[in-house]
Amino acid sequence: MATLTEAVVAGASDDAITDVDVVVRAALEADADDVLAADGYVLGTPANFGYMSGALKHFFDSIFLEAGGALTDDGSAAAAGGGKKPYGLYVHGRYDTTGAVRSVQSIVGALPWRQAAPVLEVLGDVGEEQWEAAYELGGTLAALVMG
């Protein structure tokens, strides 16, 4: 995860990207003010037991309503639709990332965000190809919010 995060940040900080302040927050340190102040997001998580990390789940639990999350009458996440702020997602797992990706997307789908890049799913060791894909993910999101 650290290597992928480093690559995403490097891509978002590429010299070709101007007028973008890259802010990195660990999931347990980020709050709704951070979310509301941002013009876009790149989320990263390991795949733990077929789910996103507990830290990322806690982040969503903490910011969801204040960040504009939509709920149905029974309290489950509702499709927000028409999201404006772009987001990207990278997930690292040893054997499978499917459940982690699905769990993040089910929550993010109820926020006023829009998926702006394909999900980067990495299995096993992070090599040059995966590092470059993470770099591209960071650069893509930064370019989308470039002023």
XYZ file of N, CA, C and O in Angstrom, residues 30-38 41 59 62-67:
68
model
N -8.406 11.736 8.458
C -9.230 12.588 7.593
C -10.601 12.804 8.225
O -11.123 11.943 8.931
N -11.166 13.974 7.958
C -12.502 14.258 8.474
C -13.351 14.929 7.401
O -12.894 15.155 6.275
N -14.568 15.248 7.754
C -15.502 15.825 6.783
C -15.015 17.166 6.247
O -15.251 17.484 5.079
N -14.321 17.941 7.060
C -13.788 19.215 6.571
C -12.785 18.983 5.438
O -12.769 19.728 4.458
N -11.958 17.955 5.578
C -11.013 17.611 4.514
C -11.768 17.257 3.235
O -11.398 17.685 2.142
N -12.813 16.475 3.377
C -13.598 16.035 2.222
C -14.278 17.225 1.556
O -14.235 17.378 0.332
N -14.883 18.074 2.340
C -15.597 19.214 1.785
C -14.655 20.222 1.129
O -15.036 20.900 0.169
N -13.416 20.312 1.605
C -12.446 21.258 1.056
C -11.804 20.757 -0.233
O -11.265 21.544 -1.006
N -11.864 19.464 -0.484
C -11.176 18.876 -1.640
C -12.004 18.995 -2.914
O -13.234 18.967 -2.879
N -10.704 13.215 -5.129
C -10.217 12.251 -4.138
C -9.596 11.044 -4.828
O -10.091 10.598 -5.863
N -13.603 5.922 8.212
C -13.620 7.213 7.531
C -14.989 7.476 6.924
O -15.596 8.526 7.150
N -17.630 8.172 9.444
C -17.450 9.469 10.099
C -17.858 10.650 9.231
O -18.314 11.669 9.757
N -17.691 10.544 7.923
C -17.916 11.711 7.050
C -19.172 11.630 6.207
O -19.574 12.612 5.601
N -19.791 10.482 6.136
C -20.815 10.204 5.138
C -21.912 11.271 5.062
O -22.146 11.860 4.001
N -22.613 11.520 6.136
C -23.740 12.463 6.080
C -23.279 13.901 5.875
O -23.845 14.641 5.068
N -22.232 14.295 6.583
C -21.743 15.669 6.462
C -21.193 15.950 5.062
O -21.233 17.083 4.581
N -20.690 14.916 4.398
C -20.143 15.073 3.047
C -21.205 14.934 1.971
O -20.893 14.893 0.790
